[in-house]
mmCIF file of C-alpha atoms and ligand atoms in Angstrom:
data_model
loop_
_atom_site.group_PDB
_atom_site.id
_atom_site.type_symbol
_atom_site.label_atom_id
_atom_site.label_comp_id
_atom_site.label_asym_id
_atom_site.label_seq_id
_atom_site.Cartn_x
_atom_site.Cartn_y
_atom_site.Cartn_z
ATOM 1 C CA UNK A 1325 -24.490 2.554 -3.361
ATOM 2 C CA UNK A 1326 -20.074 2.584 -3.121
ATOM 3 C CA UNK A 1327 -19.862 3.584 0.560
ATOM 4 C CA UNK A 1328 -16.599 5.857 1.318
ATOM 5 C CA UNK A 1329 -15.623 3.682 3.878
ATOM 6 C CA UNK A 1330 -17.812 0.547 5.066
ATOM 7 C CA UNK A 1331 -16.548 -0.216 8.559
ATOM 8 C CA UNK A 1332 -18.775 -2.907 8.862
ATOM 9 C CA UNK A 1333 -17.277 -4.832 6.237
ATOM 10 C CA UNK A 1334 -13.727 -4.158 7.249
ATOM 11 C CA UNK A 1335 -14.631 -5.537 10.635
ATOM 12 C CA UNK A 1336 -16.547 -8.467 8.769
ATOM 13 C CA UNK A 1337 -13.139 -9.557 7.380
ATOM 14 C CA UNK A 1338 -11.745 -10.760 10.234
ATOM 15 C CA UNK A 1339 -14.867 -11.323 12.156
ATOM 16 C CA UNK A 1340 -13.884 -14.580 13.987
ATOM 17 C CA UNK A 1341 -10.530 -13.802 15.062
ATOM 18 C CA UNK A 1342 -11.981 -9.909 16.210
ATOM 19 C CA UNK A 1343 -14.911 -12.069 18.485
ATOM 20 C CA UNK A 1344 -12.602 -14.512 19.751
ATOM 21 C CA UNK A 1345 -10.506 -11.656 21.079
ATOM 22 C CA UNK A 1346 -13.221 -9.410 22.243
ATOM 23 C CA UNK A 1347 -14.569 -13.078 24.420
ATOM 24 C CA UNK A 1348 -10.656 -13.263 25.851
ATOM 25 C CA UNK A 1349 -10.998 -9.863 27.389
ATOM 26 C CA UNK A 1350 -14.060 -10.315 28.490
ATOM 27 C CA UNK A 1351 -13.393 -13.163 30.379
ATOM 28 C CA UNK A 1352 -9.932 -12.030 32.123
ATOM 29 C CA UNK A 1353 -11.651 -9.643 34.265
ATOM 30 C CA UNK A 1354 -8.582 -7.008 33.122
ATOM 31 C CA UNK A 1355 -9.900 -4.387 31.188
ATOM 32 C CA UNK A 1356 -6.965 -1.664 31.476
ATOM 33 C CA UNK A 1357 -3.307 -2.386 31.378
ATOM 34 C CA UNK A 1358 -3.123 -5.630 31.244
ATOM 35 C CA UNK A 1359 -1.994 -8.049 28.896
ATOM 36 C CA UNK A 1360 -3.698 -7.455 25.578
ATOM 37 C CA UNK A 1361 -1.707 -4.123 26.117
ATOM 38 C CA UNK A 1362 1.197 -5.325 27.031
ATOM 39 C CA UNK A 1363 1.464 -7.592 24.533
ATOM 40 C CA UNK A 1364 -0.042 -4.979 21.420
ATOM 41 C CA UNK A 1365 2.550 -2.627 22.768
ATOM 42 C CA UNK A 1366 5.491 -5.124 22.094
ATOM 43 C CA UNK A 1367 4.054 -6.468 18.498
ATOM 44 C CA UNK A 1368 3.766 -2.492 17.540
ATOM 45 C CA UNK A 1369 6.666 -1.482 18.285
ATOM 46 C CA UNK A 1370 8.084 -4.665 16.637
ATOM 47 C CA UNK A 1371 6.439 -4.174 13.607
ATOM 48 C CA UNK A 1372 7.915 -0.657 13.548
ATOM 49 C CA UNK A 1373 11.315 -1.856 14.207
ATOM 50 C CA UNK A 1374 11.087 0.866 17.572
ATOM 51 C CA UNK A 1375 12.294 -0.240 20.781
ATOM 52 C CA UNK A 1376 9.015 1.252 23.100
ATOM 53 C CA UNK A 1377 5.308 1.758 22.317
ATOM 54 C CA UNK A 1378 3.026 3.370 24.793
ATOM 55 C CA UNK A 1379 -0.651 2.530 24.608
ATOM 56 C CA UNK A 1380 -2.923 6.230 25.125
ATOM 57 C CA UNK A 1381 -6.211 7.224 24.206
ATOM 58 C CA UNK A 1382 -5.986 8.651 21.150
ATOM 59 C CA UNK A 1383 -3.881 9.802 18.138
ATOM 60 C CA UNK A 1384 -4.497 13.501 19.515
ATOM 61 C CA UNK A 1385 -3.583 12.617 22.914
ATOM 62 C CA UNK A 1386 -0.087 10.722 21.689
ATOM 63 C CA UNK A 1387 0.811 13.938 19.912
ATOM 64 C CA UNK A 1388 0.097 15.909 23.079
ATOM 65 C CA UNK A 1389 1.462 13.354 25.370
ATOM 66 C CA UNK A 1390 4.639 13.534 23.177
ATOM 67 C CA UNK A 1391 5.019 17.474 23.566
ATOM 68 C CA UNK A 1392 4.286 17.454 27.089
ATOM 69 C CA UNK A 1393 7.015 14.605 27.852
ATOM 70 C CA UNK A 1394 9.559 16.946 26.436
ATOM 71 C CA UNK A 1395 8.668 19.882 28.367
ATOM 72 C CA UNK A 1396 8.915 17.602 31.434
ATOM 73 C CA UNK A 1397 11.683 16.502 30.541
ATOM 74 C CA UNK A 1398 13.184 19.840 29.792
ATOM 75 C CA UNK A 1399 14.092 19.637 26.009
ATOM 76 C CA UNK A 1400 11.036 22.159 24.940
ATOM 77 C CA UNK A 1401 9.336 25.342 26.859
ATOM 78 C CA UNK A 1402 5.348 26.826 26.354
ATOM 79 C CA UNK A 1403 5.978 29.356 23.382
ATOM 80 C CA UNK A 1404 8.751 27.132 21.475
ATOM 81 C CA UNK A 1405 7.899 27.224 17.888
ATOM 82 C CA UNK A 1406 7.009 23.889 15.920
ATOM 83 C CA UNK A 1407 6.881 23.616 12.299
ATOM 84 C CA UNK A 1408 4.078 21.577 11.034
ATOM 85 C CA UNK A 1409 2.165 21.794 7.273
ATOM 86 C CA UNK A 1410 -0.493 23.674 6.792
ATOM 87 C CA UNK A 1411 -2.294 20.995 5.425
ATOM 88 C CA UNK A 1412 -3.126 18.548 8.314
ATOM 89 C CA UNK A 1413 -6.032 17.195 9.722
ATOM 90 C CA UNK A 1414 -6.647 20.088 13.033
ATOM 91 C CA UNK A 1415 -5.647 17.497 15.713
ATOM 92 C CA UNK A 1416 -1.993 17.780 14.613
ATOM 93 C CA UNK A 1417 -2.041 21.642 15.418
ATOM 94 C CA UNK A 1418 -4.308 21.244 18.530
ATOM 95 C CA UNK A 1419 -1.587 18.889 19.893
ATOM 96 C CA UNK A 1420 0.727 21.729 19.302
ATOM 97 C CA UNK A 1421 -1.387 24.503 20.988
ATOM 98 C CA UNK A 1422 -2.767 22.394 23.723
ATOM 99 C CA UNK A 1423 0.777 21.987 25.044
ATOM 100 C CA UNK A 1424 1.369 26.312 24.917
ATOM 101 C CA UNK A 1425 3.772 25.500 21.740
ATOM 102 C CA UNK A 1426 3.291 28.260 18.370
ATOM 103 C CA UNK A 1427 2.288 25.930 15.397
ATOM 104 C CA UNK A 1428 4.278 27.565 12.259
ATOM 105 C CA UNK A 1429 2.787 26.553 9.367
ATOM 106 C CA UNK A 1430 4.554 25.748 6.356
ATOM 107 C CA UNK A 1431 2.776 25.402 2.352
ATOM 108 C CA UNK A 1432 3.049 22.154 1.137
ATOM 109 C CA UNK A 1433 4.246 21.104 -2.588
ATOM 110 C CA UNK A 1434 1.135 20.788 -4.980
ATOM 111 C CA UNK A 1435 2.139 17.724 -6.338
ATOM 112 C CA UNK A 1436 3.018 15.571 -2.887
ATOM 113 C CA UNK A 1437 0.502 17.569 -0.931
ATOM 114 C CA UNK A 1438 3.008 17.002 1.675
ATOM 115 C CA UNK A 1439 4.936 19.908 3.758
ATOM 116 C CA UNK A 1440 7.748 21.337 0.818
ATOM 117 C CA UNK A 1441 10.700 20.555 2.532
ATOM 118 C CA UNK A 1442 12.884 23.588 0.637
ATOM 119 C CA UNK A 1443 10.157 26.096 2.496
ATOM 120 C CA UNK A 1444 11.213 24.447 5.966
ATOM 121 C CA UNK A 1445 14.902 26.294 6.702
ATOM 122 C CA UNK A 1446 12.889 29.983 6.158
ATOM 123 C CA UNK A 1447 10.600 29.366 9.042
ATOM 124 C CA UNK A 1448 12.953 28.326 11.266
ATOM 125 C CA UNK A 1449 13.911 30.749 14.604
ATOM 126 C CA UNK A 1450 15.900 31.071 17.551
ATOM 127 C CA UNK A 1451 12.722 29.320 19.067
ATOM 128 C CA UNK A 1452 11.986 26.495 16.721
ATOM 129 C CA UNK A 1453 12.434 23.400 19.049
ATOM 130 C CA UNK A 1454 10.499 20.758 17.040
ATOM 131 C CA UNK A 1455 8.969 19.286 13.397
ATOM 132 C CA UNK A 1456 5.707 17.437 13.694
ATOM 133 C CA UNK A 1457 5.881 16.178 10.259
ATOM 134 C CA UNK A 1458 2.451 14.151 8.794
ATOM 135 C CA UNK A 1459 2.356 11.745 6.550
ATOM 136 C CA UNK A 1460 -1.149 12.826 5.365
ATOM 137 C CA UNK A 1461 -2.971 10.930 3.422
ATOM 138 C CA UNK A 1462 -1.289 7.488 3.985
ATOM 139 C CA UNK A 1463 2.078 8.481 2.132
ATOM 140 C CA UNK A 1464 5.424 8.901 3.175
ATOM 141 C CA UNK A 1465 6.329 12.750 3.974
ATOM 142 C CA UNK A 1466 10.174 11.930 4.956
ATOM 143 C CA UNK A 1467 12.910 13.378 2.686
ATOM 144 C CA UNK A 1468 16.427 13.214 3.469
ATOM 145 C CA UNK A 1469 16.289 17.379 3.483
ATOM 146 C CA UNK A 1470 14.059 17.035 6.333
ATOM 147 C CA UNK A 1471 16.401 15.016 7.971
ATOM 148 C CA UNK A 1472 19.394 17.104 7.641
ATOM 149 C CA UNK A 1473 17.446 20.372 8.265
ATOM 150 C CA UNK A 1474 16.441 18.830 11.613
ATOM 151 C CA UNK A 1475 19.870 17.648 12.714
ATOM 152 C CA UNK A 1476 21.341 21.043 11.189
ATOM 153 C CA UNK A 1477 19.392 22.620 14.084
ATOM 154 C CA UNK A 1478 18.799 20.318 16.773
ATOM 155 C CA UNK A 1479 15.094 20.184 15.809
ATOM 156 C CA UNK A 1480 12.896 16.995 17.433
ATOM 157 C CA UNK A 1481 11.652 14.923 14.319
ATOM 158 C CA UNK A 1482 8.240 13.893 15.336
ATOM 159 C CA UNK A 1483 6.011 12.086 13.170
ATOM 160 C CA UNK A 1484 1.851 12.248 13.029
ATOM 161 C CA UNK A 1485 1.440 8.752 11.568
ATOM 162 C CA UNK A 1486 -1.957 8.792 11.975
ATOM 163 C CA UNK A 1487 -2.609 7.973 8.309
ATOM 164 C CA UNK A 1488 0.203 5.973 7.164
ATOM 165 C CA UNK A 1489 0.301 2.803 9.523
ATOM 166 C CA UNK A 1490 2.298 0.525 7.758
ATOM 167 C CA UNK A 1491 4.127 3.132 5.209
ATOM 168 C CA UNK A 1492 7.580 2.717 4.292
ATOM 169 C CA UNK A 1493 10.479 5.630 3.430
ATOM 170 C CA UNK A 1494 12.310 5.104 0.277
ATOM 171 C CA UNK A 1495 14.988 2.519 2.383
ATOM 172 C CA UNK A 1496 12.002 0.103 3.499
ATOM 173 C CA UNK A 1497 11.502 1.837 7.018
ATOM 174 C CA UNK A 1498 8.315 2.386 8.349
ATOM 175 C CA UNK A 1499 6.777 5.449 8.673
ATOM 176 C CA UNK A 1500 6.392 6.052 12.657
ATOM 177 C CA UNK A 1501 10.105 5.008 13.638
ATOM 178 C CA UNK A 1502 11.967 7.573 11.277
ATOM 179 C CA UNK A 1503 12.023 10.301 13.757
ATOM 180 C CA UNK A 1504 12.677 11.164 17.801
ATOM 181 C CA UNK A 1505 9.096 10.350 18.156
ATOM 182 C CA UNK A 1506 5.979 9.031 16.489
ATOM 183 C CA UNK A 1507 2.135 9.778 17.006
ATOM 184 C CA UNK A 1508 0.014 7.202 16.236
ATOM 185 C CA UNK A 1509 -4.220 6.743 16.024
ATOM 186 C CA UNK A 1510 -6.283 4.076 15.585
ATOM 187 C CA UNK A 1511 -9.538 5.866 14.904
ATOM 188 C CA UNK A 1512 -11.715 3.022 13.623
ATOM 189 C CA UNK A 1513 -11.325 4.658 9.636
ATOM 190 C CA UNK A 1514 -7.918 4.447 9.689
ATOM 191 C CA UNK A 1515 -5.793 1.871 8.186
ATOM 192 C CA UNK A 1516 -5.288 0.206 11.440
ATOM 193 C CA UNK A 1517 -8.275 1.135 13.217
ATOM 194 C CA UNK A 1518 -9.915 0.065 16.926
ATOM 195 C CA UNK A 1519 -13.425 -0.454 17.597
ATOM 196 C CA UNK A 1520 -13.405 2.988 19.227
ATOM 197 C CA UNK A 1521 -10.767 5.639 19.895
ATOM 198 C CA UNK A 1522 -7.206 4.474 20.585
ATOM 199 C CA UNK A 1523 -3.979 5.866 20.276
ATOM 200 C CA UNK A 1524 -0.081 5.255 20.743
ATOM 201 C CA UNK A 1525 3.152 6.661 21.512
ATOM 202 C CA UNK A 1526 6.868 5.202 19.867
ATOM 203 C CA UNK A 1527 9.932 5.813 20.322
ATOM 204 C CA UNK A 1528 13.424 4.418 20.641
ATOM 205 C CA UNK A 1529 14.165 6.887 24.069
ATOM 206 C CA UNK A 1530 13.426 5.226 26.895
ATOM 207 C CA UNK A 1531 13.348 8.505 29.101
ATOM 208 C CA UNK A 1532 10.541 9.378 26.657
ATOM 209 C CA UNK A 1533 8.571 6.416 26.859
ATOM 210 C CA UNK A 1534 8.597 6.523 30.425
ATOM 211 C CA UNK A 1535 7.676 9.898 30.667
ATOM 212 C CA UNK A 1536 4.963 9.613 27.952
ATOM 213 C CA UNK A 1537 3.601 6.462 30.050
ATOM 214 C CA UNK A 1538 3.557 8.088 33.369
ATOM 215 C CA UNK A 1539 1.899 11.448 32.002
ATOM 216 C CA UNK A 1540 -1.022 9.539 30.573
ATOM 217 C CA UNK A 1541 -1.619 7.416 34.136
ATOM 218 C CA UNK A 1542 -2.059 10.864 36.160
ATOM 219 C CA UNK A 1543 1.267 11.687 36.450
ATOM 220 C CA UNK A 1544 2.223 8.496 38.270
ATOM 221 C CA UNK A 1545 5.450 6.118 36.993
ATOM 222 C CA UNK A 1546 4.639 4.106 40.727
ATOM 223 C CA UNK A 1547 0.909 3.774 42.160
ATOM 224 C CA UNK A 1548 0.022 6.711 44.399
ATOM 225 C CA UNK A 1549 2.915 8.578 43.801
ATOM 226 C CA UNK A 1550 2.391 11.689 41.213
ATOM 227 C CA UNK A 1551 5.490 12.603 39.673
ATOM 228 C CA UNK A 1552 3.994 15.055 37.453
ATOM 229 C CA UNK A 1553 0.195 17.184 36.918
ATOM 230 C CA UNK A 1554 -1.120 14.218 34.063
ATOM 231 C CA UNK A 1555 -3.765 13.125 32.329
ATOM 232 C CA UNK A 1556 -5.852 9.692 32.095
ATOM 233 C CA UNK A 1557 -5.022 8.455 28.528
ATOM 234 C CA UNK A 1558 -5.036 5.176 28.627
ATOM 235 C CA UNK A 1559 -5.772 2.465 25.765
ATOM 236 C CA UNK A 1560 -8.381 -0.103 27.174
ATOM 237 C CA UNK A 1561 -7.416 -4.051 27.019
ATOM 238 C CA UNK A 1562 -10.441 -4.339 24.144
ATOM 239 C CA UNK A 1563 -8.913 -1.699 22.036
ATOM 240 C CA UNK A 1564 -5.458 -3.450 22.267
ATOM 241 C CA UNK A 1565 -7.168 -6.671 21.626
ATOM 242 C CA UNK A 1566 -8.816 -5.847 18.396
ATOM 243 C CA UNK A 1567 -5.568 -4.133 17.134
ATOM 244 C CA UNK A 1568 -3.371 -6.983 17.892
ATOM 245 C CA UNK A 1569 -5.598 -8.969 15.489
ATOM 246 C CA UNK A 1570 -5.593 -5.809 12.528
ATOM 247 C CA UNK A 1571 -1.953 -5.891 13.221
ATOM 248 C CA UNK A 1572 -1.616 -9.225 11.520
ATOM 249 C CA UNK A 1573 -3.297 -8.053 8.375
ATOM 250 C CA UNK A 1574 -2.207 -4.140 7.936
ATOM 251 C CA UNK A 1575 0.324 -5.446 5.299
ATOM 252 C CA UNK A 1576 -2.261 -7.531 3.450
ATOM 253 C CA UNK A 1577 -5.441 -4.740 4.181
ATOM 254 C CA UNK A 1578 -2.788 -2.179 2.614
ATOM 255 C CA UNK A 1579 -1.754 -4.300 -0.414
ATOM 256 C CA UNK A 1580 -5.836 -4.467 -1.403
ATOM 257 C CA UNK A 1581 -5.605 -0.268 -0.774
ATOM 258 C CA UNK A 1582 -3.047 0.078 -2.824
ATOM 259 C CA UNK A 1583 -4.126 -2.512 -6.059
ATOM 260 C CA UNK A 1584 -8.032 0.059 -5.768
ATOM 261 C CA UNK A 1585 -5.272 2.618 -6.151
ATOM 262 C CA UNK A 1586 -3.520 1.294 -9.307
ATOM 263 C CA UNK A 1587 -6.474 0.923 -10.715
ATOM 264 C CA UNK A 1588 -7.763 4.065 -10.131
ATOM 265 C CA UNK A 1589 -4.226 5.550 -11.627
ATOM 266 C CA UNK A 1590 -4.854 3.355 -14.818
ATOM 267 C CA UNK A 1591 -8.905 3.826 -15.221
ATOM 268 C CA UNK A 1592 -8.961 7.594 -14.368
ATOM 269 C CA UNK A 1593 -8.257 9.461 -17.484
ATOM 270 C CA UNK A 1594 -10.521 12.523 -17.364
ATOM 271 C CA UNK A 1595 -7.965 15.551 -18.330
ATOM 272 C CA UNK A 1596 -9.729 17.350 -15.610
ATOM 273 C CA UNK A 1597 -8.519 15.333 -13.140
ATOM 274 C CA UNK A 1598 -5.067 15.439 -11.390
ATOM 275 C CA UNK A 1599 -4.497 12.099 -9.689
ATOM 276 C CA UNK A 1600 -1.762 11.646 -6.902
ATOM 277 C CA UNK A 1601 1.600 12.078 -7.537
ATOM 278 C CA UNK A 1602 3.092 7.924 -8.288
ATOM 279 C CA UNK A 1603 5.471 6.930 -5.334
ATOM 280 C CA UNK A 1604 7.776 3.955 -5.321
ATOM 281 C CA UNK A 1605 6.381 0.781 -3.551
ATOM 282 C CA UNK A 1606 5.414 0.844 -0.239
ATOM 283 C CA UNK A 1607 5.762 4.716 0.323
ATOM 284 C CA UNK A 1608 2.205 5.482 -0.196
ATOM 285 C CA UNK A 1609 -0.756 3.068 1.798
ATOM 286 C CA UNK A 1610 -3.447 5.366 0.346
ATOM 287 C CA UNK A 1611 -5.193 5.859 3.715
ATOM 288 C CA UNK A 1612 -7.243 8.295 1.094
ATOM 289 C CA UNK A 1613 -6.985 8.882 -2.752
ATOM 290 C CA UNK A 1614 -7.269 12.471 -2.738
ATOM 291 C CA UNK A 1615 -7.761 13.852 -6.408
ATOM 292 C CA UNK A 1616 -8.264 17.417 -7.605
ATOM 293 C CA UNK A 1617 -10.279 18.730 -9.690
ATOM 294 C CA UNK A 1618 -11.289 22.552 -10.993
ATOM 295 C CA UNK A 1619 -15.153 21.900 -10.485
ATOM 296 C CA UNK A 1620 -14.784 19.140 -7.080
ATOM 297 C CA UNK A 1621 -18.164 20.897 -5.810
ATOM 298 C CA UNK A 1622 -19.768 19.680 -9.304
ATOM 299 C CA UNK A 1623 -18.215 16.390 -9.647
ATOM 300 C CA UNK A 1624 -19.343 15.515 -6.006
ATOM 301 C CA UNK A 1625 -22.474 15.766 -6.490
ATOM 302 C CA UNK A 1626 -22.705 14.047 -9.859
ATOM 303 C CA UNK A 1627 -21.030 10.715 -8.044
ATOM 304 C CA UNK A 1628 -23.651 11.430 -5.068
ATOM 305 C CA UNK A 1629 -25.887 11.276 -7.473
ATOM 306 C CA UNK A 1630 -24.748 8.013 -9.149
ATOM 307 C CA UNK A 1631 -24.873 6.181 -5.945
ATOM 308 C CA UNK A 1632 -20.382 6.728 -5.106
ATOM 309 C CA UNK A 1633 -19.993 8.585 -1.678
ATOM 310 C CA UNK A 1634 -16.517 10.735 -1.930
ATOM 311 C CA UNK A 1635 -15.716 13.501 1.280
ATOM 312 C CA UNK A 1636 -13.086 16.371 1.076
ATOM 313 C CA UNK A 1637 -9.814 16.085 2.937
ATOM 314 C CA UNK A 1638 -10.597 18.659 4.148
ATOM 315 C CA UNK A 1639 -13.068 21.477 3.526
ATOM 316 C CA UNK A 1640 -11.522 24.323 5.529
ATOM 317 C CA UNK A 1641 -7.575 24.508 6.032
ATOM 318 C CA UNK A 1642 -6.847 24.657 9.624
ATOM 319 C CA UNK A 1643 -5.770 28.113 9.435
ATOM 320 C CA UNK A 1644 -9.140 29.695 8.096
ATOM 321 C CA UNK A 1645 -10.954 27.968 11.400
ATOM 322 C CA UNK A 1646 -12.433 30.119 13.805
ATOM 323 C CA UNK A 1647 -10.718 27.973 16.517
ATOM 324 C CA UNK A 1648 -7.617 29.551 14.965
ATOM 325 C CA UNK A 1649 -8.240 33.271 14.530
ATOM 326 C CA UNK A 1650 -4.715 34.219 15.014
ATOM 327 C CA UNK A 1651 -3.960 32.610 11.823
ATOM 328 C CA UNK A 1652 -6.959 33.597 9.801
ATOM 329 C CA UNK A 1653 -5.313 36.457 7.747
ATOM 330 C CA UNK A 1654 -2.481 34.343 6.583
ATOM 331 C CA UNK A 1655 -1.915 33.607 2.788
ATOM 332 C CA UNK A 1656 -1.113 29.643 2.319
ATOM 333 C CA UNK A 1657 -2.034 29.604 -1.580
ATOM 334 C CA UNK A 1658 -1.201 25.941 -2.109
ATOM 335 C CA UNK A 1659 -2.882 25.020 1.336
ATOM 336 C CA UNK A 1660 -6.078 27.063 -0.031
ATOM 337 C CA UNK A 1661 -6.181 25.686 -3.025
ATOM 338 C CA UNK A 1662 -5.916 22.045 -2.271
ATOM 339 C CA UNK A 1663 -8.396 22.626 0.279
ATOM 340 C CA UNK A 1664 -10.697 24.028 -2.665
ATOM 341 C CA UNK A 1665 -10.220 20.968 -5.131
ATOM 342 C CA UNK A 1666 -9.472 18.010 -3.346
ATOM 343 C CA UNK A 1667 -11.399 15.498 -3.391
ATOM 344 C CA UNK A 1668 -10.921 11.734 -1.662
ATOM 345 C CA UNK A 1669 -12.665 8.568 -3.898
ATOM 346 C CA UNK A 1670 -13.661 5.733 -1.910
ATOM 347 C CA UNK A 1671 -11.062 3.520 -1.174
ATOM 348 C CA UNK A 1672 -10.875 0.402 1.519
ATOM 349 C CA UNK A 1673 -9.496 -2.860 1.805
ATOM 350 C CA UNK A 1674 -13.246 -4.251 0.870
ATOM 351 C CA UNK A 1675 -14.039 -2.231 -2.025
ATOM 352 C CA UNK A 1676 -14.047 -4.597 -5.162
ATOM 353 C CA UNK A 1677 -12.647 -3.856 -8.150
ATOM 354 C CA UNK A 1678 -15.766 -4.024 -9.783
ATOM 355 C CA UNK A 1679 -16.729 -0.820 -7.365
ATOM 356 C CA UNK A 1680 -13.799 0.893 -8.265
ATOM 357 C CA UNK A 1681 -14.325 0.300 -11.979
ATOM 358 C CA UNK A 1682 -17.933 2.322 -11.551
ATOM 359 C CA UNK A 1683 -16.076 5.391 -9.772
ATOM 360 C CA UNK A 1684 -14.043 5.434 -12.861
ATOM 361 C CA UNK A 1685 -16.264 5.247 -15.972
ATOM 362 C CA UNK A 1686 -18.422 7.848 -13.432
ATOM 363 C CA UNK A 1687 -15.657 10.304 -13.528
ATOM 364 C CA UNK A 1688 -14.561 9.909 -17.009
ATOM 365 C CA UNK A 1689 -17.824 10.673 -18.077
ATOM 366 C CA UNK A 1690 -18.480 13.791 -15.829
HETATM 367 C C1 PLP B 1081 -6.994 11.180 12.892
HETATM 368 C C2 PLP B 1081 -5.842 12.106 12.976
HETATM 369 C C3 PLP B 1081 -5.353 12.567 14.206
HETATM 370 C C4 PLP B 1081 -6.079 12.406 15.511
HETATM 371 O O1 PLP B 1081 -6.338 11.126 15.871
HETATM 372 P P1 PLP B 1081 -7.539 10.809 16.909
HETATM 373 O O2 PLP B 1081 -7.278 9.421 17.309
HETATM 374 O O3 PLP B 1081 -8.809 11.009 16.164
HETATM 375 O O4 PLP B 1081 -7.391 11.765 18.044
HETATM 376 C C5 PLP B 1081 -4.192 13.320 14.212
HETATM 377 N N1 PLP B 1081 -3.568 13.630 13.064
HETATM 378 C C6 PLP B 1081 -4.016 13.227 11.857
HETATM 379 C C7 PLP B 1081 -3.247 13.592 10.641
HETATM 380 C C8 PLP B 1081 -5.180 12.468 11.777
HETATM 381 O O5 PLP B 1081 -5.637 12.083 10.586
#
């Protein structure tokens, strides 16, 4: 059996360093903002090259905590428009709606699967404030058109980095410190994952960073004084302690994602298949290694068969969910039809090459 993902492995890898840091908490008697946080706070950031990182919850909550801080802080109002592509993972939109901002969607390219930045300029209004741009499936969605389209008109570059921890833009920065903002999760699956849910906010604006900060502790920048309505979003002293130690080896955990990937690229040779567009060095950590194909339903289940567990990314586009009915009748071909053929091949910083070999001569021979 090829798991999709084996977590328990991945946590296995760095098993004594992962204990010894679990014990530490245990024995400070500090379980919330204290100095695993602290100190995870100031290695992210670093490692980003930002100047702040704020600790929250959850990678849904640091996009939320993000749009919020601006309204606070004046620079956005409920109803401001926000372009974001269609094809996300929900939580980037429900950050967008939960804050009373209009989510426009926008197709993405068929061969980057990322938002097309030469649709971007046509959706923008007198009322588009912001860009929440997503670096989905562990590559880099930054183009220097998106760039100059957002300083053009004054737009707030914020990134969803919840798949691309460690990613690099075509000049060596990382993914996460190439906008106004970042959003960042550490869902245990995702390339630098927690032991539960966790989340982060970065930034190089201090106003923001405070802002974020005091909006996820109630509202309060001082104890027992509310500044603002908040919310408790706070990442816990284990969380921070566990992702100080994945820290160390995202670079080396994304190297091993990246040589499955290769391989894959090489092995894969079924005319059927479209792989994933090739991307210099370093712009793609293959968080997934989504692949399309014209009978994905079929080819599924013949892997499922064979013992290789593969999920889609992801089966309904957020704009055919019920959550969403407002947006139901809209026509996103591309977003539909990646959403009809995609599928993601197991892919992890444990899976041996000898795994990955099986996947291929599987496929090839569907
Ligand atoms: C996982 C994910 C999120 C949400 O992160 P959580 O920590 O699960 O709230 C947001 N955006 C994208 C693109 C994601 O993949």
């Amino acid at each position: 059996m090829i798991k999709f993902l084996d977590l328990q492995k991945v946590t296995r890898l760095h098993e004594a360093e992962i204990s010894e840091a679990m014990q530490r908490v245990v024995d400070s008697g500090r379980y919330l903002q204290g100095e695993e946080n602290r100190l995870f706070e100031k290695e992210y950031a670093a490692f980003l090259g930002q100047q702040y990182c704020v600790g929250c919850a959850n990678g849904l909550d640091a996009i939320t905590l993000i749009y919020k801080a601006y309204i606070q802080m004046g620079m956005m109002k409920p109803g401001d428009e926000v372009i974001v592509p269609a094809n996300t993972f929900i939580a980037s939109i429900l950050g967008i709606t939960r804050c009373g901002l209009t989510p426009i969607l926008v197709e993405p390219r068929q061969d980057t699967l990322e938002i097309d930045d030469s649709l971007i300029r046509q959706h923008i209004t007198p009322r588009t404030r912001s860009l929440l741009l997503v670096h989905l499936y562990g590559r880099c969605a930054y183009t220097e058109a998106i760039a100059d389209i957002c300083e053009q008109n004054n737009l707030l570059l914020v990134e969803d980095n919840a798949q691309a921890h460690g990613c690099k833009d075509r000049q060596g920065r990382r993914t996460g410190s190439l906008g106004h903002a970042a959003a960042h999760s550490f869902y245990p699956g995702k390339n630098l994952g927690a032991l539960g849910d966790a989340g982060a906010v970065t930034t190089n604006d201090s106003q923001l960073a405070d802002t974020v900060r005091a909006l996820g502790n109630y509202g309060s920048a001082s104890k027992y004084v509310f500044k603002y309505q908040g919310v408790n979003s706070r990442l816990d002293e284990v969380q921070a302690a566990m992702l100080r130690v994945k820290l160390r080896y995202l670079d080396a955990d994304n190297e091993r994602r990246c040589s499955i990937a290769r391989r894959y690229m090489e092995g894969i040779t079924s005319t059927a298949v479209t792989l994933p567009q090739a991307m210099p060095e370093g712009m793609n950590v293959f968080h997934l290694f989504p692949i399309m194909h014209e009978d994905r339903d079929g080819l599924q289940a013949f892997l499922a068969d064979n013992g290789v567990e593969t999920l889609i990314h992801y089966p309904i586009a957020p704009h055919r969910q019920e959550c969403y009915q407002q947006m139901n009748l809209m026509s996103l071909p591309v977003t539909e039809y990646i959403h009809a053929h995609e599928l993601s091949l197991p892919i992890s910083p444990v899976m041996t090459d000898e795994e990955a070999d099986t996947v291929i001569q599987l496929i090839n021979k569907y």
